[in-house]
């Protein structure tokens, strides 16, 4: 694990509190499986740091933060954060629990942040349903097209069966694959089967 802090005093304070813990092994940021990121707020600079660790380095960020606006909670999760602690409540034992959870593929949030995150996800889900997306995250049209792709039909056969134009079928598949970051039709079908959408 590694520590990333906004200043040397904070960095040394966190490292000093964790250095003697037998369950932890301090390494450089480039080698870390888990990186503890200490910040006052989640601003653009902090989001850039979090993305770098989660996407470029492949580490699992644990965020210790002083203040977190409602809008920044989901953004932090989107940046790869798997555990958060309030700075005012962060103790060496609490930080170690968050690091161990993150290293094991789990996560950790204070109860008040869990509640806020669940409310945000609920609002997003209701918004998705209002836009015609099913609870599973796929519109009925997307599910119909994917079922027919899974049955081995080509674009013209799908268009004929559903009374869509070929262009519409291609647009449905393109939109779905773009939104879910899928590489091709086979990947889309595999994803839909694995997630239980079809």
PDB file of C-alpha atoms in Angstrom:
ATOM      1  CA  UNK A   1       0.000   0.000   0.000  1.00  0.00           C
ATOM      2  CA  UNK A   2       1.019   3.609  -0.490  1.00  0.00           C
ATOM      3  CA  UNK A   3      -0.079   7.001   0.806  1.00  0.00           C
ATOM      4  CA  UNK A   4      -0.770  10.097  -1.290  1.00  0.00           C
ATOM      5  CA  UNK A   5      -1.332  13.286   0.703  1.00  0.00           C
ATOM      6  CA  UNK A   6      -1.557  16.991  -0.157  1.00  0.00           C
ATOM      7  CA  UNK A   7       1.465  17.937   1.961  1.00  0.00           C
ATOM      8  CA  UNK A   8       4.518  16.305   3.583  1.00  0.00           C
ATOM      9  CA  UNK A   9       3.235  16.702   7.154  1.00  0.00           C
ATOM     10  CA  UNK A  10      -0.031  14.904   6.411  1.00  0.00           C
ATOM     11  CA  UNK A  11       1.840  12.224   4.446  1.00  0.00           C
ATOM     12  CA  UNK A  12       4.263  11.555   7.296  1.00  0.00           C
ATOM     13  CA  UNK A  13       1.425  11.540   9.841  1.00  0.00           C
ATOM     14  CA  UNK A  14      -0.526   8.866   7.978  1.00  0.00           C
ATOM     15  CA  UNK A  15       2.577   6.810   7.144  1.00  0.00           C
ATOM     16  CA  UNK A  16       3.753   7.079  10.757  1.00  0.00           C
ATOM     17  CA  UNK A  17       0.409   5.801  12.013  1.00  0.00           C
ATOM     18  CA  UNK A  18       0.514   2.821   9.665  1.00  0.00           C
ATOM     19  CA  UNK A  19       4.224   1.975   9.493  1.00  0.00           C
ATOM     20  CA  UNK A  20       4.266  -0.487  12.390  1.00  0.00           C
ATOM     21  CA  UNK A  21       1.160  -2.391  11.351  1.00  0.00           C
ATOM     22  CA  UNK A  22       2.171  -5.985  10.509  1.00  0.00           C
ATOM     23  CA  UNK A  23      -0.703  -6.464   8.043  1.00  0.00           C
ATOM     24  CA  UNK A  24       0.529  -3.589   5.860  1.00  0.00           C
ATOM     25  CA  UNK A  25       3.519  -3.268   3.565  1.00  0.00           C
ATOM     26  CA  UNK A  26       4.373   0.275   2.457  1.00  0.00           C
ATOM     27  CA  UNK A  27       5.598   0.576  -1.141  1.00  0.00           C
ATOM     28  CA  UNK A  28       5.856   3.297  -3.747  1.00  0.00           C
ATOM     29  CA  UNK A  29       2.717   4.573  -5.464  1.00  0.00           C
ATOM     30  CA  UNK A  30       3.587   2.781  -8.719  1.00  0.00           C
ATOM     31  CA  UNK A  31       3.711  -0.655  -7.023  1.00  0.00           C
ATOM     32  CA  UNK A  32       0.753  -0.257  -4.667  1.00  0.00           C
ATOM     33  CA  UNK A  33      -2.329  -2.466  -4.730  1.00  0.00           C
ATOM     34  CA  UNK A  34      -4.102   0.044  -2.463  1.00  0.00           C
ATOM     35  CA  UNK A  35      -3.376   3.769  -2.260  1.00  0.00           C
ATOM     36  CA  UNK A  36      -4.641   5.889   0.619  1.00  0.00           C
ATOM     37  CA  UNK A  37      -5.469   9.344  -0.761  1.00  0.00           C
ATOM     38  CA  UNK A  38      -5.902  12.110   1.808  1.00  0.00           C
ATOM     39  CA  UNK A  39      -7.757  15.254   0.717  1.00  0.00           C
ATOM     40  CA  UNK A  40      -9.710  18.169   2.099  1.00  0.00           C
ATOM     41  CA  UNK A  41     -12.338  18.011  -0.670  1.00  0.00           C
ATOM     42  CA  UNK A  42     -12.923  16.097  -3.889  1.00  0.00           C
ATOM     43  CA  UNK A  43     -11.978  18.674  -6.514  1.00  0.00           C
ATOM     44  CA  UNK A  44     -10.726  18.226 -10.077  1.00  0.00           C
ATOM     45  CA  UNK A  45      -7.138  17.719  -8.913  1.00  0.00           C
ATOM     46  CA  UNK A  46      -8.142  14.975  -6.476  1.00  0.00           C
ATOM     47  CA  UNK A  47     -10.355  13.304  -9.105  1.00  0.00           C
ATOM     48  CA  UNK A  48      -7.387  13.282 -11.494  1.00  0.00           C
ATOM     49  CA  UNK A  49      -5.217  11.636  -8.821  1.00  0.00           C
ATOM     50  CA  UNK A  50      -7.902   9.026  -8.074  1.00  0.00           C
ATOM     51  CA  UNK A  51      -8.357   8.201 -11.771  1.00  0.00           C
ATOM     52  CA  UNK A  52      -4.598   7.888 -12.243  1.00  0.00           C
ATOM     53  CA  UNK A  53      -4.302   5.391  -9.415  1.00  0.00           C
ATOM     54  CA  UNK A  54      -7.338   3.307 -10.359  1.00  0.00           C
ATOM     55  CA  UNK A  55      -6.979   3.336 -14.147  1.00  0.00           C
ATOM     56  CA  UNK A  56      -3.284   3.789 -14.876  1.00  0.00           C
ATOM     57  CA  UNK A  57      -1.584   2.220 -11.870  1.00  0.00           C
ATOM     58  CA  UNK A  58      -4.367  -0.309 -11.224  1.00  0.00           C
ATOM     59  CA  UNK A  59      -4.494   0.450  -7.498  1.00  0.00           C
ATOM     60  CA  UNK A  60      -7.660   0.531  -5.393  1.00  0.00           C
ATOM     61  CA  UNK A  61      -8.001   4.018  -3.861  1.00  0.00           C
ATOM     62  CA  UNK A  62      -9.068   4.536  -0.260  1.00  0.00           C
ATOM     63  CA  UNK A  63     -10.131   8.165   0.197  1.00  0.00           C
ATOM     64  CA  UNK A  64      -9.785  10.014   3.483  1.00  0.00           C
ATOM     65  CA  UNK A  65     -11.648  13.288   3.056  1.00  0.00           C
ATOM     66  CA  UNK A  66     -12.585  16.266   5.235  1.00  0.00           C
ATOM     67  CA  UNK A  67     -15.649  17.424   3.304  1.00  0.00           C
ATOM     68  CA  UNK A  68     -17.643  15.763   0.556  1.00  0.00           C
ATOM     69  CA  UNK A  69     -20.395  17.518  -1.349  1.00  0.00           C
ATOM     70  CA  UNK A  70     -23.390  15.430  -2.423  1.00  0.00           C
ATOM     71  CA  UNK A  71     -22.452  15.679  -6.111  1.00  0.00           C
ATOM     72  CA  UNK A  72     -18.887  14.521  -5.468  1.00  0.00           C
ATOM     73  CA  UNK A  73     -19.767  11.248  -3.729  1.00  0.00           C
ATOM     74  CA  UNK A  74     -20.778   9.400  -6.879  1.00  0.00           C
ATOM     75  CA  UNK A  75     -17.957  11.101  -8.812  1.00  0.00           C
ATOM     76  CA  UNK A  76     -15.444   9.693  -6.321  1.00  0.00           C
ATOM     77  CA  UNK A  77     -16.866   6.206  -6.840  1.00  0.00           C
ATOM     78  CA  UNK A  78     -16.714   6.705 -10.615  1.00  0.00           C
ATOM     79  CA  UNK A  79     -13.030   7.634 -10.192  1.00  0.00           C
ATOM     80  CA  UNK A  80     -12.377   4.210  -8.670  1.00  0.00           C
ATOM     81  CA  UNK A  81     -12.643   4.873  -4.924  1.00  0.00           C
ATOM     82  CA  UNK A  82     -13.525   1.652  -3.104  1.00  0.00           C
ATOM     83  CA  UNK A  83     -13.422   2.902   0.480  1.00  0.00           C
ATOM     84  CA  UNK A  84     -13.893   6.265   2.174  1.00  0.00           C
ATOM     85  CA  UNK A  85     -13.340   7.589   5.646  1.00  0.00           C
ATOM     86  CA  UNK A  86     -14.058  10.961   7.166  1.00  0.00           C
ATOM     87  CA  UNK A  87     -10.770  12.607   8.073  1.00  0.00           C
ATOM     88  CA  UNK A  88     -12.127  13.630  11.476  1.00  0.00           C
ATOM     89  CA  UNK A  89     -12.938   9.962  12.227  1.00  0.00           C
ATOM     90  CA  UNK A  90      -9.883   8.307  10.627  1.00  0.00           C
ATOM     91  CA  UNK A  91      -7.881   6.310  13.147  1.00  0.00           C
ATOM     92  CA  UNK A  92      -5.019   3.935  12.354  1.00  0.00           C
ATOM     93  CA  UNK A  93      -7.326   0.960  13.055  1.00  0.00           C
ATOM     94  CA  UNK A  94     -10.069   2.378  10.829  1.00  0.00           C
ATOM     95  CA  UNK A  95      -7.621   3.084   8.015  1.00  0.00           C
ATOM     96  CA  UNK A  96      -6.199  -0.445   8.283  1.00  0.00           C
ATOM     97  CA  UNK A  97      -9.716  -1.957   8.101  1.00  0.00           C
ATOM     98  CA  UNK A  98     -10.439   0.089   4.956  1.00  0.00           C
ATOM     99  CA  UNK A  99      -7.100  -0.908   3.372  1.00  0.00           C
ATOM    100  CA  UNK A 100      -7.605  -4.601   4.140  1.00  0.00           C
ATOM    101  CA  UNK A 101     -11.156  -4.474   2.747  1.00  0.00           C
ATOM    102  CA  UNK A 102      -9.932  -2.720  -0.413  1.00  0.00           C
ATOM    103  CA  UNK A 103      -7.044  -5.149  -0.896  1.00  0.00           C
ATOM    104  CA  UNK A 104      -9.474  -8.060  -0.592  1.00  0.00           C
ATOM    105  CA  UNK A 105     -11.747  -6.680  -3.299  1.00  0.00           C
ATOM    106  CA  UNK A 106     -14.265  -5.188  -0.884  1.00  0.00           C
ATOM    107  CA  UNK A 107     -15.135  -1.679   0.097  1.00  0.00           C
ATOM    108  CA  UNK A 108     -15.967   0.444   3.082  1.00  0.00           C
ATOM    109  CA  UNK A 109     -18.058   3.564   3.671  1.00  0.00           C
ATOM    110  CA  UNK A 110     -19.174   5.392   6.798  1.00  0.00           C
ATOM    111  CA  UNK A 111     -22.915   4.813   7.418  1.00  0.00           C
ATOM    112  CA  UNK A 112     -23.901   8.379   6.482  1.00  0.00           C
ATOM    113  CA  UNK A 113     -22.084   8.086   3.138  1.00  0.00           C
ATOM    114  CA  UNK A 114     -23.701   4.697   2.479  1.00  0.00           C
ATOM    115  CA  UNK A 115     -27.108   6.314   2.906  1.00  0.00           C
ATOM    116  CA  UNK A 116     -26.221   9.233   0.639  1.00  0.00           C
ATOM    117  CA  UNK A 117     -24.823   6.922  -2.035  1.00  0.00           C
ATOM    118  CA  UNK A 118     -27.910   4.692  -1.959  1.00  0.00           C
ATOM    119  CA  UNK A 119     -30.153   7.754  -2.368  1.00  0.00           C
ATOM    120  CA  UNK A 120     -28.104   8.878  -5.381  1.00  0.00           C
ATOM    121  CA  UNK A 121     -28.242   5.437  -6.983  1.00  0.00           C
ATOM    122  CA  UNK A 122     -31.992   5.319  -6.369  1.00  0.00           C
ATOM    123  CA  UNK A 123     -32.454   8.699  -8.068  1.00  0.00           C
ATOM    124  CA  UNK A 124     -30.346   7.546 -11.009  1.00  0.00           C
ATOM    125  CA  UNK A 125     -32.360   4.336 -11.321  1.00  0.00           C
ATOM    126  CA  UNK A 126     -35.662   6.240 -11.279  1.00  0.00           C
ATOM    127  CA  UNK A 127     -34.256   8.594 -13.916  1.00  0.00           C
ATOM    128  CA  UNK A 128     -33.201   5.661 -16.072  1.00  0.00           C
ATOM    129  CA  UNK A 129     -36.652   4.104 -15.807  1.00  0.00           C
ATOM    130  CA  UNK A 130     -38.255   7.427 -16.739  1.00  0.00           C
ATOM    131  CA  UNK A 131     -36.120   7.425 -19.899  1.00  0.00           C
ATOM    132  CA  UNK A 132     -37.416   3.988 -20.878  1.00  0.00           C
ATOM    133  CA  UNK A 133     -34.597   1.866 -19.497  1.00  0.00           C
ATOM    134  CA  UNK A 134     -35.594  -1.274 -17.657  1.00  0.00           C
ATOM    135  CA  UNK A 135     -34.495  -1.871 -14.088  1.00  0.00           C
ATOM    136  CA  UNK A 136     -31.648  -3.982 -15.443  1.00  0.00           C
ATOM    137  CA  UNK A 137     -30.278  -0.993 -17.357  1.00  0.00           C
ATOM    138  CA  UNK A 138     -31.338  -2.073 -20.847  1.00  0.00           C
ATOM    139  CA  UNK A 139     -34.255  -0.667 -22.782  1.00  0.00           C
ATOM    140  CA  UNK A 140     -36.810  -3.179 -24.061  1.00  0.00           C
ATOM    141  CA  UNK A 141     -35.642  -2.481 -27.615  1.00  0.00           C
ATOM    142  CA  UNK A 142     -32.023  -3.219 -26.671  1.00  0.00           C
ATOM    143  CA  UNK A 143     -33.017  -6.464 -24.984  1.00  0.00           C
ATOM    144  CA  UNK A 144     -35.087  -7.564 -28.020  1.00  0.00           C
ATOM    145  CA  UNK A 145     -32.229  -6.855 -30.420  1.00  0.00           C
ATOM    146  CA  UNK A 146     -29.662  -8.633 -28.220  1.00  0.00           C
ATOM    147  CA  UNK A 147     -31.893 -11.708 -27.920  1.00  0.00           C
ATOM    148  CA  UNK A 148     -32.053 -11.951 -31.700  1.00  0.00           C
ATOM    149  CA  UNK A 149     -28.295 -11.401 -32.048  1.00  0.00           C
ATOM    150  CA  UNK A 150     -27.842 -14.235 -29.531  1.00  0.00           C
ATOM    151  CA  UNK A 151     -30.098 -16.393 -31.739  1.00  0.00           C
ATOM    152  CA  UNK A 152     -27.661 -15.831 -34.611  1.00  0.00           C
ATOM    153  CA  UNK A 153     -29.721 -13.422 -36.721  1.00  0.00           C
ATOM    154  CA  UNK A 154     -27.918 -10.808 -38.811  1.00  0.00           C
ATOM    155  CA  UNK A 155     -28.885  -7.134 -39.049  1.00  0.00           C
ATOM    156  CA  UNK A 156     -31.354  -7.515 -41.916  1.00  0.00           C
ATOM    157  CA  UNK A 157     -33.067 -10.507 -40.274  1.00  0.00           C
ATOM    158  CA  UNK A 158     -33.395  -8.623 -36.975  1.00  0.00           C
ATOM    159  CA  UNK A 159     -34.805  -5.594 -38.789  1.00  0.00           C
ATOM    160  CA  UNK A 160     -37.377  -7.749 -40.582  1.00  0.00           C
ATOM    161  CA  UNK A 161     -38.414  -9.621 -37.444  1.00  0.00           C
ATOM    162  CA  UNK A 162     -38.866  -6.447 -35.359  1.00  0.00           C
ATOM    163  CA  UNK A 163     -40.161  -4.250 -38.189  1.00  0.00           C
ATOM    164  CA  UNK A 164     -37.247  -1.821 -37.732  1.00  0.00           C
ATOM    165  CA  UNK A 165     -34.965  -0.414 -40.374  1.00  0.00           C
ATOM    166  CA  UNK A 166     -31.471  -1.889 -40.548  1.00  0.00           C
ATOM    167  CA  UNK A 167     -30.166   1.538 -39.546  1.00  0.00           C
ATOM    168  CA  UNK A 168     -32.274   1.426 -36.364  1.00  0.00           C
ATOM    169  CA  UNK A 169     -30.897  -2.001 -35.461  1.00  0.00           C
ATOM    170  CA  UNK A 170     -27.333  -0.762 -36.009  1.00  0.00           C
ATOM    171  CA  UNK A 171     -28.031   2.370 -33.934  1.00  0.00           C
ATOM    172  CA  UNK A 172     -29.480   0.315 -31.072  1.00  0.00           C
ATOM    173  CA  UNK A 173     -26.425  -1.949 -31.027  1.00  0.00           C
ATOM    174  CA  UNK A 174     -23.979   0.936 -31.387  1.00  0.00           C
ATOM    175  CA  UNK A 175     -25.617   2.908 -28.565  1.00  0.00           C
ATOM    176  CA  UNK A 176     -25.635  -0.111 -26.294  1.00  0.00           C
ATOM    177  CA  UNK A 177     -22.020  -1.059 -27.017  1.00  0.00           C
ATOM    178  CA  UNK A 178     -20.832   2.530 -26.586  1.00  0.00           C
ATOM    179  CA  UNK A 179     -22.705   3.045 -23.304  1.00  0.00           C
ATOM    180  CA  UNK A 180     -21.487  -0.222 -21.796  1.00  0.00           C
ATOM    181  CA  UNK A 181     -17.980  -0.107 -23.343  1.00  0.00           C
ATOM    182  CA  UNK A 182     -18.448  -3.372 -25.244  1.00  0.00           C
ATOM    183  CA  UNK A 183     -16.167  -4.228 -28.182  1.00  0.00           C
ATOM    184  CA  UNK A 184     -18.493  -6.073 -30.549  1.00  0.00           C
ATOM    185  CA  UNK A 185     -21.772  -7.985 -30.850  1.00  0.00           C
ATOM    186  CA  UNK A 186     -20.346 -11.145 -29.312  1.00  0.00           C
ATOM    187  CA  UNK A 187     -19.094  -9.153 -26.339  1.00  0.00           C
ATOM    188  CA  UNK A 188     -22.534  -7.511 -26.001  1.00  0.00           C
ATOM    189  CA  UNK A 189     -24.313 -10.883 -25.994  1.00  0.00           C
ATOM    190  CA  UNK A 190     -21.815 -12.369 -23.533  1.00  0.00           C
ATOM    191  CA  UNK A 191     -22.228  -9.367 -21.237  1.00  0.00           C
ATOM    192  CA  UNK A 192     -26.041  -9.545 -21.417  1.00  0.00           C
ATOM    193  CA  UNK A 193     -26.043 -13.280 -20.669  1.00  0.00           C
ATOM    194  CA  UNK A 194     -23.559 -12.961 -17.814  1.00  0.00           C
ATOM    195  CA  UNK A 195     -25.514 -10.113 -16.211  1.00  0.00           C
ATOM    196  CA  UNK A 196     -28.863 -11.860 -16.686  1.00  0.00           C
ATOM    197  CA  UNK A 197     -30.323  -9.260 -19.044  1.00  0.00           C
ATOM    198  CA  UNK A 198     -31.285 -11.906 -21.625  1.00  0.00           C
TER     199      UNK A 198
END
